[in-house]
Amino acid sequence: MTKFLLAVHVLAAIVAIGPVTVAASMFPPAARRALAAPDDARASETVRLLHRICQVYAAVGLAVPVFGFATAGAMGVMGDPWLVTSIVLTVLAAGVLLVLVLPRQEVLVEGAGARETTVQLAMFTGVFNLLWATVTILMIVRPGSTTGA
Protein backbone atom coordinates (compact mmCIF):
# COMPACT_ATOMS: atom_id res chain seq x y z
CA MET A 1 0.00 0.00 0.00
CA THR A 2 2.90 2.35 0.76
CA LYS A 3 4.23 2.07 -2.78
CA PHE A 4 0.80 2.84 -4.21
CA LEU A 5 0.39 5.91 -1.96
CA LEU A 6 3.89 7.11 -2.80
CA ALA A 7 3.27 6.64 -6.53
CA VAL A 8 -0.01 8.60 -6.37
CA HIS A 9 1.67 11.32 -4.27
CA VAL A 10 4.53 11.70 -6.78
CA LEU A 11 2.19 11.61 -9.79
CA ALA A 12 -0.09 14.20 -8.18
CA ALA A 13 2.92 16.44 -7.56
CA ILE A 14 4.07 16.12 -11.16
CA VAL A 15 0.63 16.54 -12.70
CA ALA A 16 -0.60 19.32 -10.40
CA ILE A 17 2.38 21.32 -9.24
CA GLY A 18 4.32 21.17 -12.50
CA PRO A 19 1.68 23.04 -14.53
CA VAL A 20 1.28 25.67 -11.81
CA THR A 21 5.00 26.39 -11.69
CA VAL A 22 5.29 26.57 -15.48
CA ALA A 23 2.12 28.64 -16.05
CA ALA A 24 2.92 30.97 -13.15
CA SER A 25 6.43 31.50 -14.56
CA MET A 26 5.03 32.23 -18.02
CA PHE A 27 2.43 34.66 -16.67
CA PRO A 28 4.54 37.80 -15.94
CA PRO A 29 6.10 38.06 -19.43
CA ALA A 30 2.72 37.31 -21.02
CA ALA A 31 1.13 40.01 -18.87
CA ARG A 32 3.85 42.49 -19.92
CA ARG A 33 3.07 41.73 -23.56
CA ALA A 34 -0.64 42.23 -22.91
CA LEU A 35 0.01 45.52 -21.10
CA ALA A 36 2.21 46.74 -23.97
CA ALA A 37 -0.48 45.90 -26.55
CA PRO A 38 -3.89 46.40 -24.90
CA ASP A 39 -5.69 45.86 -28.22
CA ASP A 40 -4.03 42.47 -28.81
CA ALA A 41 -6.80 39.97 -28.04
CA ARG A 42 -4.43 37.02 -28.29
CA ALA A 43 -2.14 38.46 -25.61
CA SER A 44 -5.10 38.99 -23.28
CA GLU A 45 -6.39 35.47 -23.96
CA THR A 46 -2.97 34.04 -23.12
CA VAL A 47 -2.93 35.87 -19.78
CA ARG A 48 -6.43 34.60 -18.96
CA LEU A 49 -5.51 31.04 -19.94
CA LEU A 50 -2.34 31.02 -17.82
CA HIS A 51 -4.26 32.39 -14.84
CA ARG A 52 -6.94 29.73 -15.28
CA ILE A 53 -4.30 27.00 -15.43
CA CYS A 54 -2.81 28.29 -12.18
CA GLN A 55 -6.21 28.35 -10.47
CA VAL A 56 -7.32 24.91 -11.61
CA TYR A 57 -4.04 23.14 -10.94
CA ALA A 58 -3.67 24.87 -7.56
CA ALA A 59 -6.97 23.24 -6.61
CA VAL A 60 -5.90 19.88 -8.05
CA GLY A 61 -2.64 20.30 -6.11
CA LEU A 62 -4.53 19.72 -2.86
CA ALA A 63 -4.16 16.02 -3.64
CA VAL A 64 -0.38 16.29 -3.16
CA PRO A 65 -0.38 16.91 0.61
CA VAL A 66 -3.36 14.57 1.11
CA PHE A 67 -1.48 11.65 -0.42
CA GLY A 68 1.74 12.91 1.13
CA PHE A 69 0.32 12.63 4.64
CA ALA A 70 -1.09 9.19 3.83
CA THR A 71 2.29 8.08 2.50
CA ALA A 72 4.20 9.51 5.48
CA GLY A 73 1.82 7.77 7.86
CA ALA A 74 2.26 4.46 6.08
CA MET A 75 6.04 4.88 6.08
CA GLY A 76 6.12 5.92 9.74
CA VAL A 77 8.07 9.12 9.08
CA MET A 78 5.57 11.72 10.28
CA GLY A 79 7.94 13.20 12.87
CA ASP A 80 11.11 13.14 10.80
CA PRO A 81 12.71 16.59 10.53
CA TRP A 82 12.97 16.45 6.71
CA LEU A 83 9.25 15.80 6.49
CA VAL A 84 8.28 18.46 9.02
CA THR A 85 10.46 20.93 7.11
CA SER A 86 8.80 19.86 3.84
CA ILE A 87 5.36 20.36 5.35
CA VAL A 88 6.26 23.86 6.56
CA LEU A 89 7.71 24.77 3.15
CA THR A 90 4.64 23.34 1.40
CA VAL A 91 2.36 25.49 3.57
CA LEU A 92 4.54 28.52 2.77
CA ALA A 93 4.43 27.73 -0.96
CA ALA A 94 0.64 27.40 -0.84
CA GLY A 95 0.43 30.69 1.04
CA VAL A 96 2.63 32.46 -1.50
CA LEU A 97 0.50 31.10 -4.34
CA LEU A 98 -2.84 31.93 -2.74
CA VAL A 99 -1.96 35.27 -1.15
CA LEU A 100 0.72 36.76 -3.40
CA VAL A 101 0.66 35.13 -6.85
CA LEU A 102 -2.97 34.44 -7.77
CA PRO A 103 -4.35 37.80 -6.55
CA ARG A 104 -1.75 39.72 -8.58
CA GLN A 105 -2.51 37.58 -11.59
CA GLU A 106 -6.19 38.42 -11.11
CA VAL A 107 -5.41 42.15 -11.05
CA LEU A 108 -3.52 41.81 -14.31
CA VAL A 109 -6.22 39.67 -15.91
CA GLU A 110 -8.73 42.39 -15.09
CA GLY A 111 -6.46 44.93 -16.77
CA ALA A 112 -5.91 46.96 -13.61
CA GLY A 113 -2.21 46.24 -13.13
CA ALA A 114 0.94 47.91 -14.36
CA ARG A 115 4.45 46.78 -15.25
CA GLU A 116 5.41 47.07 -11.56
CA THR A 117 2.75 44.48 -10.77
CA THR A 118 4.38 42.06 -13.20
CA VAL A 119 7.77 42.62 -11.56
CA GLN A 120 6.33 41.84 -8.11
CA LEU A 121 4.50 38.87 -9.53
CA ALA A 122 7.68 37.51 -11.11
CA MET A 123 9.46 37.78 -7.76
CA PHE A 124 6.67 36.04 -5.83
CA THR A 125 6.43 33.36 -8.52
CA GLY A 126 10.18 32.79 -8.17
CA VAL A 127 9.77 32.39 -4.40
CA PHE A 128 6.90 29.93 -4.97
CA ASN A 129 9.01 27.90 -7.42
CA LEU A 130 12.04 27.95 -5.12
CA LEU A 131 9.95 26.65 -2.22
CA TRP A 132 8.63 23.79 -4.37
CA ALA A 133 12.10 22.97 -5.64
CA THR A 134 13.33 22.80 -2.04
CA VAL A 135 10.45 20.52 -1.06
CA THR A 136 11.23 18.28 -4.03
CA ILE A 137 14.88 18.04 -3.02
CA LEU A 138 13.92 17.23 0.57
CA MET A 139 11.57 14.50 -0.68
CA ILE A 140 14.37 12.93 -2.69
CA VAL A 141 17.34 13.37 -0.35
CA ARG A 142 15.44 12.99 2.95
CA PRO A 143 18.30 14.09 5.24
CA GLY A 144 18.59 11.88 8.30
CA SER A 145 16.05 9.42 6.95
CA THR A 146 16.52 5.77 7.84
CA THR A 147 14.11 4.51 5.15
CA GLY A 148 16.92 3.53 2.82
CA ALA A 149 16.58 6.19 0.12
PDB file of C-alpha atoms in Angstrom, residues 31 40 46 76 86 99 106 126 129 140:
ATOM      1  CA  ALA A  31       1.131  40.013 -18.867  1.00  0.00           C
ATOM      2  CA  ASP A  40      -4.025  42.474 -28.808  1.00  0.00           C
ATOM      3  CA  THR A  46      -2.965  34.037 -23.118  1.00  0.00           C
ATOM      4  CA  GLY A  76       6.119   5.919   9.740  1.00  0.00           C
ATOM      5  CA  SER A  86       8.805  19.861   3.843  1.00  0.00           C
ATOM      6  CA  VAL A  99      -1.963  35.272  -1.151  1.00  0.00           C
ATOM      7  CA  GLU A 106      -6.193  38.416 -11.108  1.00  0.00           C
ATOM      8  CA  GLY A 126      10.177  32.787  -8.165  1.00  0.00           C
ATOM      9  CA  ASN A 129       9.007  27.905  -7.417  1.00  0.00           C
ATOM     10  CA  ILE A 140      14.375  12.925  -2.689  1.00  0.00           C
TER      11      ILE A 140
END
